[in-house]
PDB file of C-alpha atoms and ligand atoms in Angstrom:
ATOM      1  CA  UNK C1499      74.520  78.589  61.014  1.00  0.00           C
ATOM      2  CA  UNK C1500      73.016  77.215  57.565  1.00  0.00           C
ATOM      3  CA  UNK C1501      75.633  76.779  54.959  1.00  0.00           C
ATOM      4  CA  UNK C1502      76.362  79.585  52.386  1.00  0.00           C
ATOM      5  CA  UNK C1503      74.711  78.573  48.879  1.00  0.00           C
ATOM      6  CA  UNK C1504      77.450  77.892  46.474  1.00  0.00           C
ATOM      7  CA  UNK C1505      77.563  79.868  43.219  1.00  0.00           C
ATOM      8  CA  UNK C1506      77.261  77.401  40.147  1.00  0.00           C
ATOM      9  CA  UNK C1507      80.044  77.194  37.999  1.00  0.00           C
ATOM     10  CA  UNK C1508      81.203  75.994  34.700  1.00  0.00           C
ATOM     11  CA  UNK C1509      84.678  75.359  33.704  1.00  0.00           C
ATOM     12  CA  UNK C1510      85.228  75.468  30.078  1.00  0.00           C
ATOM     13  CA  UNK C1511      88.471  73.709  28.605  1.00  0.00           C
ATOM     14  CA  UNK C1512      89.959  72.895  25.398  1.00  0.00           C
ATOM     15  CA  UNK C1513      93.141  70.675  26.645  1.00  0.00           C
ATOM     16  CA  UNK C1514      95.490  69.574  29.356  1.00  0.00           C
ATOM     17  CA  UNK C1515      93.202  71.181  31.937  1.00  0.00           C
ATOM     18  CA  UNK C1516      95.712  71.943  34.374  1.00  0.00           C
ATOM     19  CA  UNK C1517      94.199  75.288  35.658  1.00  0.00           C
ATOM     20  CA  UNK C1518      90.553  73.581  35.851  1.00  0.00           C
ATOM     21  CA  UNK C1519      92.364  70.738  38.413  1.00  0.00           C
ATOM     22  CA  UNK C1520      93.825  73.569  40.652  1.00  0.00           C
ATOM     23  CA  UNK C1521      89.986  74.917  41.297  1.00  0.00           C
ATOM     24  CA  UNK C1522      88.550  71.802  41.234  1.00  0.00           C
ATOM     25  CA  UNK C1523      90.641  70.863  44.242  1.00  0.00           C
ATOM     26  CA  UNK C1524      90.273  74.431  45.797  1.00  0.00           C
ATOM     27  CA  UNK C1525      86.389  73.813  45.352  1.00  0.00           C
ATOM     28  CA  UNK C1526      86.681  70.566  48.011  1.00  0.00           C
ATOM     29  CA  UNK C1527      86.714  72.662  50.722  1.00  0.00           C
ATOM     30  CA  UNK C1528      83.333  73.109  52.511  1.00  0.00           C
ATOM     31  CA  UNK C1529      84.015  76.990  52.509  1.00  0.00           C
ATOM     32  CA  UNK C1530      84.625  77.429  48.950  1.00  0.00           C
ATOM     33  CA  UNK C1531      82.043  79.693  47.833  1.00  0.00           C
ATOM     34  CA  UNK C1532      81.773  77.827  44.352  1.00  0.00           C
ATOM     35  CA  UNK C1533      80.574  74.818  43.118  1.00  0.00           C
ATOM     36  CA  UNK C1534      81.886  73.238  40.207  1.00  0.00           C
ATOM     37  CA  UNK C1535      78.572  71.776  38.238  1.00  0.00           C
ATOM     38  CA  UNK C1536      80.218  71.607  34.814  1.00  0.00           C
ATOM     39  CA  UNK C1537      83.230  70.884  33.115  1.00  0.00           C
ATOM     40  CA  UNK C1538      82.777  71.433  29.424  1.00  0.00           C
ATOM     41  CA  UNK C1539      85.085  70.645  26.422  1.00  0.00           C
ATOM     42  CA  UNK C1540      84.985  71.755  22.434  1.00  0.00           C
ATOM     43  CA  UNK C1541      87.444  69.156  22.260  1.00  0.00           C
ATOM     44  CA  UNK C1542      86.093  65.288  22.955  1.00  0.00           C
ATOM     45  CA  UNK C1543      89.688  64.318  23.530  1.00  0.00           C
ATOM     46  CA  UNK C1544      90.713  67.116  26.038  1.00  0.00           C
ATOM     47  CA  UNK C1545      92.686  65.234  28.725  1.00  0.00           C
ATOM     48  CA  UNK C1546      91.111  67.534  31.440  1.00  0.00           C
ATOM     49  CA  UNK C1547      87.570  65.963  30.619  1.00  0.00           C
ATOM     50  CA  UNK C1548      88.643  62.427  31.608  1.00  0.00           C
ATOM     51  CA  UNK C1549      90.193  63.923  35.034  1.00  0.00           C
ATOM     52  CA  UNK C1550      86.790  65.974  35.431  1.00  0.00           C
ATOM     53  CA  UNK C1551      84.870  62.816  35.278  1.00  0.00           C
ATOM     54  CA  UNK C1552      87.108  60.615  37.194  1.00  0.00           C
ATOM     55  CA  UNK C1553      86.732  63.293  40.021  1.00  0.00           C
ATOM     56  CA  UNK C1554      82.571  62.898  39.532  1.00  0.00           C
ATOM     57  CA  UNK C1555      82.139  66.285  37.946  1.00  0.00           C
ATOM     58  CA  UNK C1556      79.443  66.574  35.010  1.00  0.00           C
ATOM     59  CA  UNK C1557      81.391  66.797  31.871  1.00  0.00           C
ATOM     60  CA  UNK C1558      80.204  67.806  28.314  1.00  0.00           C
ATOM     61  CA  UNK C1559      81.516  67.931  25.071  1.00  0.00           C
ATOM     62  CA  UNK C1560      80.344  70.826  22.307  1.00  0.00           C
ATOM     63  CA  UNK C1561      82.694  69.808  19.449  1.00  0.00           C
ATOM     64  CA  UNK C1562      82.769  73.267  17.461  1.00  0.00           C
ATOM     65  CA  UNK C1563      83.390  70.873  14.198  1.00  0.00           C
ATOM     66  CA  UNK C1564      79.821  70.064  14.142  1.00  0.00           C
ATOM     67  CA  UNK C1565      78.628  73.521  13.671  1.00  0.00           C
ATOM     68  CA  UNK C1566      78.386  75.434  10.580  1.00  0.00           C
ATOM     69  CA  UNK C1567      79.328  78.762  12.340  1.00  0.00           C
ATOM     70  CA  UNK C1568      80.560  80.493  15.626  1.00  0.00           C
ATOM     71  CA  UNK C1569      76.805  81.486  16.404  1.00  0.00           C
ATOM     72  CA  UNK C1570      75.324  78.046  16.127  1.00  0.00           C
ATOM     73  CA  UNK C1571      78.144  76.692  18.399  1.00  0.00           C
ATOM     74  CA  UNK C1572      77.718  79.376  20.804  1.00  0.00           C
ATOM     75  CA  UNK C1573      74.044  78.305  20.753  1.00  0.00           C
ATOM     76  CA  UNK C1574      74.741  75.042  21.826  1.00  0.00           C
ATOM     77  CA  UNK C1575      77.211  76.032  24.456  1.00  0.00           C
ATOM     78  CA  UNK C1576      74.395  78.446  25.856  1.00  0.00           C
ATOM     79  CA  UNK C1577      71.904  75.402  26.108  1.00  0.00           C
ATOM     80  CA  UNK C1578      74.318  73.538  28.023  1.00  0.00           C
ATOM     81  CA  UNK C1579      75.212  76.048  30.324  1.00  0.00           C
ATOM     82  CA  UNK C1580      71.490  77.184  31.288  1.00  0.00           C
ATOM     83  CA  UNK C1581      69.984  73.294  31.336  1.00  0.00           C
ATOM     84  CA  UNK C1582      73.026  72.740  34.031  1.00  0.00           C
ATOM     85  CA  UNK C1583      72.035  76.233  36.108  1.00  0.00           C
ATOM     86  CA  UNK C1584      75.013  77.749  35.222  1.00  0.00           C
ATOM     87  CA  UNK C1585      75.596  80.842  37.239  1.00  0.00           C
ATOM     88  CA  UNK C1586      79.411  82.284  36.400  1.00  0.00           C
ATOM     89  CA  UNK C1587      81.650  80.761  33.677  1.00  0.00           C
ATOM     90  CA  UNK C1588      85.590  80.282  34.139  1.00  0.00           C
ATOM     91  CA  UNK C1589      87.577  79.738  30.905  1.00  0.00           C
ATOM     92  CA  UNK C1590      90.260  77.727  31.629  1.00  0.00           C
ATOM     93  CA  UNK C1591      92.456  77.353  27.950  1.00  0.00           C
ATOM     94  CA  UNK C1592      89.450  77.586  26.325  1.00  0.00           C
ATOM     95  CA  UNK C1593      90.785  78.093  22.545  1.00  0.00           C
ATOM     96  CA  UNK C1594      87.546  79.382  20.568  1.00  0.00           C
ATOM     97  CA  UNK C1595      86.596  83.152  20.546  1.00  0.00           C
ATOM     98  CA  UNK C1596      83.086  83.756  21.107  1.00  0.00           C
ATOM     99  CA  UNK C1597      80.420  85.561  19.144  1.00  0.00           C
ATOM    100  CA  UNK C1598      79.372  89.225  20.722  1.00  0.00           C
ATOM    101  CA  UNK C1599      75.659  88.166  21.803  1.00  0.00           C
ATOM    102  CA  UNK C1600      77.319  85.107  23.812  1.00  0.00           C
ATOM    103  CA  UNK C1601      80.250  87.473  25.267  1.00  0.00           C
ATOM    104  CA  UNK C1602      76.997  89.578  26.325  1.00  0.00           C
ATOM    105  CA  UNK C1603      74.857  87.387  27.390  1.00  0.00           C
ATOM    106  CA  UNK C1604      77.773  86.561  30.495  1.00  0.00           C
ATOM    107  CA  UNK C1605      78.693  89.970  30.769  1.00  0.00           C
ATOM    108  CA  UNK C1606      79.972  90.115  34.423  1.00  0.00           C
ATOM    109  CA  UNK C1607      79.484  86.576  34.859  1.00  0.00           C
ATOM    110  CA  UNK C1608      82.579  85.137  33.051  1.00  0.00           C
ATOM    111  CA  UNK C1609      86.234  84.961  33.943  1.00  0.00           C
ATOM    112  CA  UNK C1610      89.614  83.985  31.961  1.00  0.00           C
ATOM    113  CA  UNK C1611      92.922  83.720  32.856  1.00  0.00           C
ATOM    114  CA  UNK C1612      95.815  84.720  30.515  1.00  0.00           C
ATOM    115  CA  UNK C1613      99.665  84.164  30.535  1.00  0.00           C
ATOM    116  CA  UNK C1614     100.562  87.383  30.767  1.00  0.00           C
ATOM    117  CA  UNK C1615     100.606  90.891  32.913  1.00  0.00           C
ATOM    118  CA  UNK C1616      97.699  92.375  31.073  1.00  0.00           C
ATOM    119  CA  UNK C1617      97.668  94.663  29.121  1.00  0.00           C
ATOM    120  CA  UNK C1618     100.622  93.587  27.922  1.00  0.00           C
ATOM    121  CA  UNK C1619     100.671  91.227  25.288  1.00  0.00           C
ATOM    122  CA  UNK C1620      97.573  90.082  24.705  1.00  0.00           C
ATOM    123  CA  UNK C1621      96.733  87.092  22.554  1.00  0.00           C
ATOM    124  CA  UNK C1622      99.026  84.338  21.946  1.00  0.00           C
ATOM    125  CA  UNK C1623     102.712  83.499  22.503  1.00  0.00           C
ATOM    126  CA  UNK C1624     102.581  85.666  25.257  1.00  0.00           C
ATOM    127  CA  UNK C1625     105.974  84.399  26.875  1.00  0.00           C
ATOM    128  CA  UNK C1626     107.751  84.809  23.598  1.00  0.00           C
ATOM    129  CA  UNK C1627     106.326  88.219  23.219  1.00  0.00           C
ATOM    130  CA  UNK C1628     107.737  89.093  26.610  1.00  0.00           C
ATOM    131  CA  UNK C1629     110.987  87.903  25.998  1.00  0.00           C
ATOM    132  CA  UNK C1630     111.043  89.832  22.885  1.00  0.00           C
ATOM    133  CA  UNK C1631     109.993  92.737  24.667  1.00  0.00           C
ATOM    134  CA  UNK C1632     113.067  91.958  27.433  1.00  0.00           C
ATOM    135  CA  UNK C1633     110.508  92.677  30.252  1.00  0.00           C
ATOM    136  CA  UNK C1634     111.790  91.976  33.917  1.00  0.00           C
ATOM    137  CA  UNK C1635     108.371  90.722  35.143  1.00  0.00           C
ATOM    138  CA  UNK C1636     106.007  88.481  33.416  1.00  0.00           C
ATOM    139  CA  UNK C1637     102.899  86.920  34.747  1.00  0.00           C
ATOM    140  CA  UNK C1638      99.062  85.997  34.674  1.00  0.00           C
ATOM    141  CA  UNK C1639      95.810  87.734  34.724  1.00  0.00           C
ATOM    142  CA  UNK C1640      92.403  86.777  35.599  1.00  0.00           C
ATOM    143  CA  UNK C1641      89.925  89.171  33.904  1.00  0.00           C
ATOM    144  CA  UNK C1642      86.450  89.585  33.205  1.00  0.00           C
ATOM    145  CA  UNK C1643      85.600  88.420  29.681  1.00  0.00           C
ATOM    146  CA  UNK C1644      84.455  91.527  26.935  1.00  0.00           C
ATOM    147  CA  UNK C1645      84.167  91.231  23.308  1.00  0.00           C
ATOM    148  CA  UNK C1646      87.727  92.614  22.721  1.00  0.00           C
ATOM    149  CA  UNK C1647      90.090  90.126  23.402  1.00  0.00           C
ATOM    150  CA  UNK C1648      92.183  89.662  26.500  1.00  0.00           C
ATOM    151  CA  UNK C1649      90.734  93.437  27.154  1.00  0.00           C
ATOM    152  CA  UNK C1650      88.155  92.592  30.262  1.00  0.00           C
ATOM    153  CA  UNK C1651      88.414  94.375  33.701  1.00  0.00           C
ATOM    154  CA  UNK C1652      91.081  92.740  36.165  1.00  0.00           C
ATOM    155  CA  UNK C1653      90.522  90.267  38.604  1.00  0.00           C
ATOM    156  CA  UNK C1654      93.807  89.424  39.707  1.00  0.00           C
ATOM    157  CA  UNK C1655      97.417  89.135  38.778  1.00  0.00           C
ATOM    158  CA  UNK C1656     100.334  87.602  39.875  1.00  0.00           C
ATOM    159  CA  UNK C1657     103.784  88.323  38.543  1.00  0.00           C
ATOM    160  CA  UNK C1658     107.341  86.316  38.307  1.00  0.00           C
ATOM    161  CA  UNK C1659     110.671  87.046  37.482  1.00  0.00           C
ATOM    162  CA  UNK C1660     112.012  86.832  34.228  1.00  0.00           C
ATOM    163  CA  UNK C1661     115.394  85.346  34.890  1.00  0.00           C
ATOM    164  CA  UNK C1662     118.845  85.427  32.324  1.00  0.00           C
ATOM    165  CA  UNK C1663     118.499  82.182  30.326  1.00  0.00           C
ATOM    166  CA  UNK C1664     114.539  82.172  30.215  1.00  0.00           C
ATOM    167  CA  UNK C1665     113.111  80.420  27.048  1.00  0.00           C
ATOM    168  CA  UNK C1666     109.203  80.314  26.518  1.00  0.00           C
ATOM    169  CA  UNK C1667     108.949  77.041  28.051  1.00  0.00           C
ATOM    170  CA  UNK C1668     110.895  77.879  31.459  1.00  0.00           C
ATOM    171  CA  UNK C1669     108.804  81.134  31.742  1.00  0.00           C
ATOM    172  CA  UNK C1670     105.507  79.304  30.786  1.00  0.00           C
ATOM    173  CA  UNK C1671     106.659  76.273  33.531  1.00  0.00           C
ATOM    174  CA  UNK C1672     107.179  79.092  36.066  1.00  0.00           C
ATOM    175  CA  UNK C1673     104.042  81.165  35.383  1.00  0.00           C
ATOM    176  CA  UNK C1674     101.525  78.407  35.276  1.00  0.00           C
ATOM    177  CA  UNK C1675     102.935  77.578  39.026  1.00  0.00           C
ATOM    178  CA  UNK C1676     101.186  81.137  40.178  1.00  0.00           C
ATOM    179  CA  UNK C1677      98.077  80.165  37.439  1.00  0.00           C
ATOM    180  CA  UNK C1678      97.108  77.242  39.770  1.00  0.00           C
ATOM    181  CA  UNK C1679      97.534  79.648  42.876  1.00  0.00           C
ATOM    182  CA  UNK C1680      95.856  82.519  41.212  1.00  0.00           C
ATOM    183  CA  UNK C1681      93.186  81.189  39.401  1.00  0.00           C
ATOM    184  CA  UNK C1682      91.149  78.987  42.854  1.00  0.00           C
ATOM    185  CA  UNK C1683      91.857  82.505  44.419  1.00  0.00           C
ATOM    186  CA  UNK C1684      90.403  84.622  42.192  1.00  0.00           C
ATOM    187  CA  UNK C1685      87.220  82.112  41.100  1.00  0.00           C
ATOM    188  CA  UNK C1686      86.634  82.587  45.466  1.00  0.00           C
ATOM    189  CA  UNK C1687      86.749  86.617  45.075  1.00  0.00           C
ATOM    190  CA  UNK C1688      84.421  86.415  42.359  1.00  0.00           C
ATOM    191  CA  UNK C1689      81.747  83.854  43.285  1.00  0.00           C
ATOM    192  CA  UNK C1690      81.725  84.751  46.712  1.00  0.00           C
ATOM    193  CA  UNK C1691      80.735  88.475  45.758  1.00  0.00           C
ATOM    194  CA  UNK C1692      83.797  89.695  47.483  1.00  0.00           C
ATOM    195  CA  UNK C1693      84.724  91.112  43.753  1.00  0.00           C
ATOM    196  CA  UNK C1694      82.352  92.883  41.704  1.00  0.00           C
ATOM    197  CA  UNK C1695      82.380  94.869  38.279  1.00  0.00           C
ATOM    198  CA  UNK C1696      81.840  98.822  38.684  1.00  0.00           C
ATOM    199  CA  UNK C1697      81.648 100.244  35.430  1.00  0.00           C
ATOM    200  CA  UNK C1698      84.937  98.596  33.807  1.00  0.00           C
ATOM    201  CA  UNK C1699      86.829  98.050  36.830  1.00  0.00           C
ATOM    202  CA  UNK C1700      86.576  95.654  39.354  1.00  0.00           C
ATOM    203  CA  UNK C1701      86.286  96.351  43.060  1.00  0.00           C
ATOM    204  CA  UNK C1702      86.492  94.799  46.249  1.00  0.00           C
ATOM    205  CA  UNK C1703      83.642  94.519  49.042  1.00  0.00           C
ATOM    206  CA  UNK C1704      84.584  95.820  52.409  1.00  0.00           C
ATOM    207  CA  UNK C1705      87.399  98.297  53.008  1.00  0.00           C
ATOM    208  CA  UNK C1706      90.348  95.696  51.682  1.00  0.00           C
ATOM    209  CA  UNK C1707      91.827  97.963  49.199  1.00  0.00           C
ATOM    210  CA  UNK C1708      93.678  94.615  47.595  1.00  0.00           C
ATOM    211  CA  UNK C1709      92.228  91.208  49.502  1.00  0.00           C
ATOM    212  CA  UNK C1710      94.474  87.910  49.401  1.00  0.00           C
ATOM    213  CA  UNK C1711      94.307  86.284  45.949  1.00  0.00           C
ATOM    214  CA  UNK C1712      94.098  89.684  43.998  1.00  0.00           C
ATOM    215  CA  UNK C1713      97.813  90.224  43.837  1.00  0.00           C
ATOM    216  CA  UNK C1714     100.427  87.525  44.332  1.00  0.00           C
ATOM    217  CA  UNK C1715     104.154  88.842  43.419  1.00  0.00           C
ATOM    218  CA  UNK C1716     107.315  86.738  44.302  1.00  0.00           C
TER     219      UNK C1716
HETATM  220  C1  GRF T2961      97.024  78.293  30.476  1.00  0.00           C
HETATM  221  O1  GRF T2961      98.685  79.029  30.597  1.00  0.00           O
HETATM  222  C2  GRF T2961      96.309  79.774  30.675  1.00  0.00           C
HETATM  223  O2  GRF T2961      96.947  80.931  31.051  1.00  0.00           O
HETATM  224  C3  GRF T2961      95.972  79.919  29.104  1.00  0.00           C
HETATM  225  O3  GRF T2961      95.697  78.468  28.646  1.00  0.00           O
HETATM  226  C4  GRF T2961      96.567  77.345  29.310  1.00  0.00           C
HETATM  227  C5  GRF T2961      95.762  76.421  30.006  1.00  0.00           C
HETATM  228  O4  GRF T2961      96.374  75.599  30.518  1.00  0.00           O
HETATM  229  N1  GRF T2961      94.843  80.256  29.019  1.00  0.00           N
HETATM  230  P1  GRF T2961      95.646  74.085  31.118  1.00  0.00           P
HETATM  231  O5  GRF T2961      94.817  73.841  30.295  1.00  0.00           O
HETATM  232  O6  GRF T2961      94.550  75.071  32.283  1.00  0.00           O
HETATM  233  O7  GRF T2961      96.735  73.141  31.625  1.00  0.00           O
END
């Protein structure tokens, strides 16, 4: 039987890139439905870039400081994504906010991982927000990107307990372990066509209410 065609994915990073590494590792499996065709950073010194290059993945830097405004930066990103034939964009610690037209151009084709159980704790300092709120469960979410920050339809979530004595760092570390499990699985659901947008909700193919990879909890 002919191998299934793989979806061409770009991973956008700004720093460490540990989620990118977890996706690159997963994408080595012959039956993984996505091919990582590009890793792109807005920071030339992002440690994740060197790792991707060492893995033989094409890398690009589009330095936001070289552009006068958001629209021209987004235009340069778009040109790189088109040149690489990208079909799906995966944000993994990409610390720039896009212009409306860029988000619209990738509507239903761009996902992000956010370190909270959305819709709780949008924005930054999510672990401090969770501790301040006194929640017992915290986690991470893979969601489609929409113009409103951290507000897109949810693909997958992983939950972890908040333990006595936790500080933002201990909580971040516990969640990061789950991010590394969740994101490759969620990307596989989207890239393989097993999760898709229906209006502003994500539905799963077949009669599986919640496929493996859409819900992880301890
Ligand atoms: C992760 O916590 C992710 O949820 C958030 O930014 C962080 C990126 O970490 N969006 P890394 O660069 O993948 O290590």
